[in-house]
């Protein structure tokens, strides 16, 4: 049952991530990337970007959302690994104490 709880939590995270994309379709939010691009064009109007994005996201806030999801996934992975190693070390410590 514990394994299902983890999958349900992961599903909840995915639903919470995707729902704003569906509900606020076509939303216009500004992000730091857009502001930086405007500042560069003010300083040097003839500047040409090195490459174009592979996909166009519906709004700048979507980029922020995806960045936050990546950060949360990374923090979750790091937390899982730390917990795994802590659990293994405690298990090893208990085995050593019981064998004496």
PDB file of C-alpha atoms in Angstrom:
ATOM      1  CA  UNK A   1       0.000   0.000   0.000  1.00  0.00           C
ATOM      2  CA  UNK A   2       2.916   2.321   0.746  1.00  0.00           C
ATOM      3  CA  UNK A   3       4.163   2.002  -2.851  1.00  0.00           C
ATOM      4  CA  UNK A   4       0.740   3.094  -4.155  1.00  0.00           C
ATOM      5  CA  UNK A   5       0.859   6.181  -1.933  1.00  0.00           C
ATOM      6  CA  UNK A   6       4.076   7.277  -3.631  1.00  0.00           C
ATOM      7  CA  UNK A   7       2.555   6.812  -7.085  1.00  0.00           C
ATOM      8  CA  UNK A   8      -0.592   8.698  -6.056  1.00  0.00           C
ATOM      9  CA  UNK A   9       1.550  11.574  -4.770  1.00  0.00           C
ATOM     10  CA  UNK A  10       3.481  11.636  -8.042  1.00  0.00           C
ATOM     11  CA  UNK A  11       0.206  11.648  -9.995  1.00  0.00           C
ATOM     12  CA  UNK A  12      -1.038  14.541  -7.839  1.00  0.00           C
ATOM     13  CA  UNK A  13       2.123  16.527  -8.630  1.00  0.00           C
ATOM     14  CA  UNK A  14       1.657  15.925 -12.353  1.00  0.00           C
ATOM     15  CA  UNK A  15      -2.018  16.940 -12.188  1.00  0.00           C
ATOM     16  CA  UNK A  16      -1.159  20.089 -10.233  1.00  0.00           C
ATOM     17  CA  UNK A  17       1.506  20.907 -12.802  1.00  0.00           C
ATOM     18  CA  UNK A  18      -0.601  20.356 -15.901  1.00  0.00           C
ATOM     19  CA  UNK A  19      -3.902  21.859 -14.662  1.00  0.00           C
ATOM     20  CA  UNK A  20      -2.770  25.518 -14.836  1.00  0.00           C
ATOM     21  CA  UNK A  21      -1.552  24.944 -18.392  1.00  0.00           C
ATOM     22  CA  UNK A  22      -5.038  23.793 -19.396  1.00  0.00           C
ATOM     23  CA  UNK A  23      -7.039  26.278 -17.309  1.00  0.00           C
ATOM     24  CA  UNK A  24      -5.024  29.370 -18.253  1.00  0.00           C
ATOM     25  CA  UNK A  25      -4.524  28.519 -21.922  1.00  0.00           C
ATOM     26  CA  UNK A  26      -3.140  31.535 -23.789  1.00  0.00           C
ATOM     27  CA  UNK A  27      -2.201  33.435 -20.620  1.00  0.00           C
ATOM     28  CA  UNK A  28       0.326  36.235 -21.012  1.00  0.00           C
ATOM     29  CA  UNK A  29       2.854  36.524 -18.209  1.00  0.00           C
ATOM     30  CA  UNK A  30       6.265  38.143 -18.403  1.00  0.00           C
ATOM     31  CA  UNK A  31       9.423  36.494 -17.196  1.00  0.00           C
ATOM     32  CA  UNK A  32      13.055  37.396 -16.737  1.00  0.00           C
ATOM     33  CA  UNK A  33      13.989  36.010 -20.164  1.00  0.00           C
ATOM     34  CA  UNK A  34      11.623  38.393 -21.930  1.00  0.00           C
ATOM     35  CA  UNK A  35      12.839  41.354 -19.904  1.00  0.00           C
ATOM     36  CA  UNK A  36      16.461  40.471 -20.661  1.00  0.00           C
ATOM     37  CA  UNK A  37      15.690  40.249 -24.382  1.00  0.00           C
ATOM     38  CA  UNK A  38      14.061  43.687 -24.313  1.00  0.00           C
ATOM     39  CA  UNK A  39      17.038  45.181 -22.457  1.00  0.00           C
ATOM     40  CA  UNK A  40      19.486  43.713 -24.977  1.00  0.00           C
ATOM     41  CA  UNK A  41      17.473  45.112 -27.894  1.00  0.00           C
ATOM     42  CA  UNK A  42      17.488  48.553 -26.263  1.00  0.00           C
ATOM     43  CA  UNK A  43      21.263  48.468 -25.813  1.00  0.00           C
ATOM     44  CA  UNK A  44      22.117  46.870 -29.158  1.00  0.00           C
ATOM     45  CA  UNK A  45      19.174  46.866 -31.618  1.00  0.00           C
ATOM     46  CA  UNK A  46      21.085  44.934 -34.330  1.00  0.00           C
ATOM     47  CA  UNK A  47      21.710  41.937 -32.022  1.00  0.00           C
ATOM     48  CA  UNK A  48      20.567  38.616 -33.477  1.00  0.00           C
ATOM     49  CA  UNK A  49      19.938  35.607 -31.191  1.00  0.00           C
ATOM     50  CA  UNK A  50      22.220  32.598 -31.708  1.00  0.00           C
ATOM     51  CA  UNK A  51      19.309  30.175 -32.040  1.00  0.00           C
ATOM     52  CA  UNK A  52      15.520  29.989 -31.820  1.00  0.00           C
ATOM     53  CA  UNK A  53      13.560  27.936 -29.289  1.00  0.00           C
ATOM     54  CA  UNK A  54      12.496  24.441 -30.367  1.00  0.00           C
ATOM     55  CA  UNK A  55       8.969  24.956 -29.016  1.00  0.00           C
ATOM     56  CA  UNK A  56       7.010  28.085 -28.155  1.00  0.00           C
ATOM     57  CA  UNK A  57       5.372  27.902 -24.755  1.00  0.00           C
ATOM     58  CA  UNK A  58       2.003  29.634 -24.291  1.00  0.00           C
ATOM     59  CA  UNK A  59       3.318  32.160 -21.752  1.00  0.00           C
ATOM     60  CA  UNK A  60       6.335  33.235 -19.759  1.00  0.00           C
ATOM     61  CA  UNK A  61       4.808  31.954 -16.554  1.00  0.00           C
ATOM     62  CA  UNK A  62       4.756  28.460 -18.032  1.00  0.00           C
ATOM     63  CA  UNK A  63       8.555  28.618 -18.238  1.00  0.00           C
ATOM     64  CA  UNK A  64       8.681  29.552 -14.559  1.00  0.00           C
ATOM     65  CA  UNK A  65       6.325  26.691 -13.743  1.00  0.00           C
ATOM     66  CA  UNK A  66       8.475  24.192 -15.624  1.00  0.00           C
ATOM     67  CA  UNK A  67      11.591  25.507 -13.876  1.00  0.00           C
ATOM     68  CA  UNK A  68       9.903  25.113 -10.489  1.00  0.00           C
ATOM     69  CA  UNK A  69       8.841  21.561 -11.375  1.00  0.00           C
ATOM     70  CA  UNK A  70      12.421  20.722 -12.355  1.00  0.00           C
ATOM     71  CA  UNK A  71      13.687  22.160  -9.073  1.00  0.00           C
ATOM     72  CA  UNK A  72      11.099  20.194  -7.088  1.00  0.00           C
ATOM     73  CA  UNK A  73      11.937  16.977  -8.934  1.00  0.00           C
ATOM     74  CA  UNK A  74      15.640  17.505  -8.265  1.00  0.00           C
ATOM     75  CA  UNK A  75      15.000  18.227  -4.587  1.00  0.00           C
ATOM     76  CA  UNK A  76      12.806  15.126  -4.374  1.00  0.00           C
ATOM     77  CA  UNK A  77      15.485  12.961  -5.963  1.00  0.00           C
ATOM     78  CA  UNK A  78      18.164  14.325  -3.638  1.00  0.00           C
ATOM     79  CA  UNK A  79      15.905  13.831  -0.621  1.00  0.00           C
ATOM     80  CA  UNK A  80      15.147  10.271  -1.699  1.00  0.00           C
ATOM     81  CA  UNK A  81      18.829   9.407  -2.078  1.00  0.00           C
ATOM     82  CA  UNK A  82      19.699  10.958   1.292  1.00  0.00           C
ATOM     83  CA  UNK A  83      16.861   9.032   2.951  1.00  0.00           C
ATOM     84  CA  UNK A  84      17.887   5.821   1.211  1.00  0.00           C
ATOM     85  CA  UNK A  85      21.474   6.060   2.395  1.00  0.00           C
ATOM     86  CA  UNK A  86      20.401   7.070   5.914  1.00  0.00           C
ATOM     87  CA  UNK A  87      18.064   4.071   6.072  1.00  0.00           C
ATOM     88  CA  UNK A  88      20.784   1.737   4.823  1.00  0.00           C
ATOM     89  CA  UNK A  89      23.289   3.043   7.362  1.00  0.00           C
ATOM     90  CA  UNK A  90      20.775   2.623  10.197  1.00  0.00           C
ATOM     91  CA  UNK A  91      19.972  -0.896   9.015  1.00  0.00           C
ATOM     92  CA  UNK A  92      23.679  -1.717   8.883  1.00  0.00           C
ATOM     93  CA  UNK A  93      24.191  -0.217  12.347  1.00  0.00           C
ATOM     94  CA  UNK A  94      21.301  -2.291  13.766  1.00  0.00           C
ATOM     95  CA  UNK A  95      22.713  -5.462  12.173  1.00  0.00           C
ATOM     96  CA  UNK A  96      26.127  -4.797  13.717  1.00  0.00           C
ATOM     97  CA  UNK A  97      24.604  -4.133  17.152  1.00  0.00           C
ATOM     98  CA  UNK A  98      22.514  -7.318  16.994  1.00  0.00           C
ATOM     99  CA  UNK A  99      25.445  -9.493  15.895  1.00  0.00           C
ATOM    100  CA  UNK A 100      27.555  -8.557  18.952  1.00  0.00           C
TER     101      UNK A 100
END
